[in-house]
């Protein structure tokens, strides 16, 4: 069960990173 929690935390962290990168690239392209 601990492995599943680790996988869930990792995927959530990656999703947050992806959203942050999308925001940054959006801001760059709008200039």
Short mmCIF file of N, CA and C in Angstrom, two decimals:
data_model
loop_
_atom_site.label_atom_id
_atom_site.label_comp_id
_atom_site.label_asym_id
_atom_site.label_seq_id
_atom_site.Cartn_x
_atom_site.Cartn_y
_atom_site.Cartn_z
N UNK A 1 0.83 -1.20 0.00
CA UNK A 1 0.00 0.00 0.00
C UNK A 1 0.87 1.26 0.00
N UNK A 2 2.03 1.18 0.65
CA UNK A 2 2.91 2.35 0.70
C UNK A 2 3.39 2.70 -0.70
N UNK A 3 3.64 1.70 -1.53
CA UNK A 3 4.10 1.97 -2.89
C UNK A 3 3.05 2.75 -3.66
N UNK A 4 1.78 2.41 -3.43
CA UNK A 4 0.70 3.12 -4.12
C UNK A 4 0.65 4.58 -3.68
N UNK A 5 0.84 4.81 -2.38
CA UNK A 5 0.84 6.20 -1.88
C UNK A 5 1.98 6.98 -2.49
N UNK A 6 3.14 6.34 -2.60
CA UNK A 6 4.31 7.01 -3.20
C UNK A 6 4.01 7.36 -4.65
N UNK A 7 3.41 6.42 -5.38
CA UNK A 7 3.06 6.66 -6.78
C UNK A 7 2.06 7.81 -6.90
N UNK A 8 1.08 7.84 -6.00
CA UNK A 8 0.07 8.89 -6.03
C UNK A 8 0.70 10.26 -5.76
N UNK A 9 1.58 10.32 -4.76
CA UNK A 9 2.25 11.58 -4.42
C UNK A 9 3.13 12.04 -5.58
N UNK A 10 3.83 11.10 -6.21
CA UNK A 10 4.72 11.45 -7.32
C UNK A 10 3.91 11.98 -8.50
N UNK A 11 2.82 11.32 -8.84
CA UNK A 11 2.00 11.76 -9.98
C UNK A 11 1.39 13.13 -9.70
N UNK A 12 0.97 13.36 -8.47
CA UNK A 12 0.39 14.66 -8.12
C UNK A 12 1.46 15.75 -8.23
N UNK A 13 2.68 15.43 -7.79
CA UNK A 13 3.79 16.39 -7.87
C UNK A 13 4.11 16.71 -9.32
N UNK A 14 4.12 15.68 -10.17
CA UNK A 14 4.42 15.89 -11.60
C UNK A 14 3.31 16.73 -12.24
N UNK A 15 2.07 16.47 -11.87
CA UNK A 15 0.95 17.25 -12.43
C UNK A 15 1.11 18.72 -12.07
N UNK A 16 1.51 18.99 -10.83
CA UNK A 16 1.71 20.37 -10.41
C UNK A 16 2.82 21.03 -11.22
N UNK A 17 3.90 20.27 -11.45
CA UNK A 17 5.01 20.82 -12.24
C UNK A 17 4.55 21.13 -13.65
N UNK A 18 3.79 20.23 -14.24
CA UNK A 18 3.32 20.43 -15.62
C UNK A 18 2.45 21.68 -15.70
N UNK A 19 1.55 21.85 -14.74
CA UNK A 19 0.68 23.03 -14.75
C UNK A 19 1.51 24.31 -14.62
N UNK A 20 2.54 24.26 -13.77
CA UNK A 20 3.40 25.43 -13.58
C UNK A 20 4.12 25.77 -14.88
N UNK A 21 4.63 24.75 -15.56
CA UNK A 21 5.35 24.96 -16.82
C UNK A 21 4.40 25.53 -17.87
N UNK A 22 3.16 25.02 -17.91
CA UNK A 22 2.18 25.51 -18.88
C UNK A 22 1.89 26.99 -18.63
N UNK A 23 1.76 27.36 -17.36
CA UNK A 23 1.51 28.77 -17.03
C UNK A 23 2.68 29.64 -17.50
N UNK A 24 3.89 29.18 -17.24
CA UNK A 24 5.07 29.96 -17.63
C UNK A 24 5.15 30.10 -19.14
N UNK A 25 4.92 29.02 -19.88
CA UNK A 25 5.01 29.09 -21.34
C UNK A 25 3.88 29.95 -21.89
N UNK A 26 2.71 29.91 -21.25
CA UNK A 26 1.59 30.76 -21.69
C UNK A 26 1.97 32.22 -21.57
N UNK A 27 2.57 32.57 -20.45
CA UNK A 27 2.96 33.96 -20.22
C UNK A 27 4.01 34.40 -21.24
N UNK A 28 4.93 33.50 -21.56
CA UNK A 28 5.99 33.83 -22.53
C UNK A 28 5.41 34.03 -23.92
N UNK A 29 4.47 33.18 -24.32
CA UNK A 29 3.93 33.26 -25.69
C UNK A 29 3.01 34.48 -25.85
N UNK A 30 2.42 34.95 -24.77
CA UNK A 30 1.50 36.09 -24.87
C UNK A 30 2.24 37.41 -25.09
N UNK A 31 3.51 37.45 -24.72
CA UNK A 31 4.28 38.70 -24.87
C UNK A 31 4.43 39.07 -26.34
#
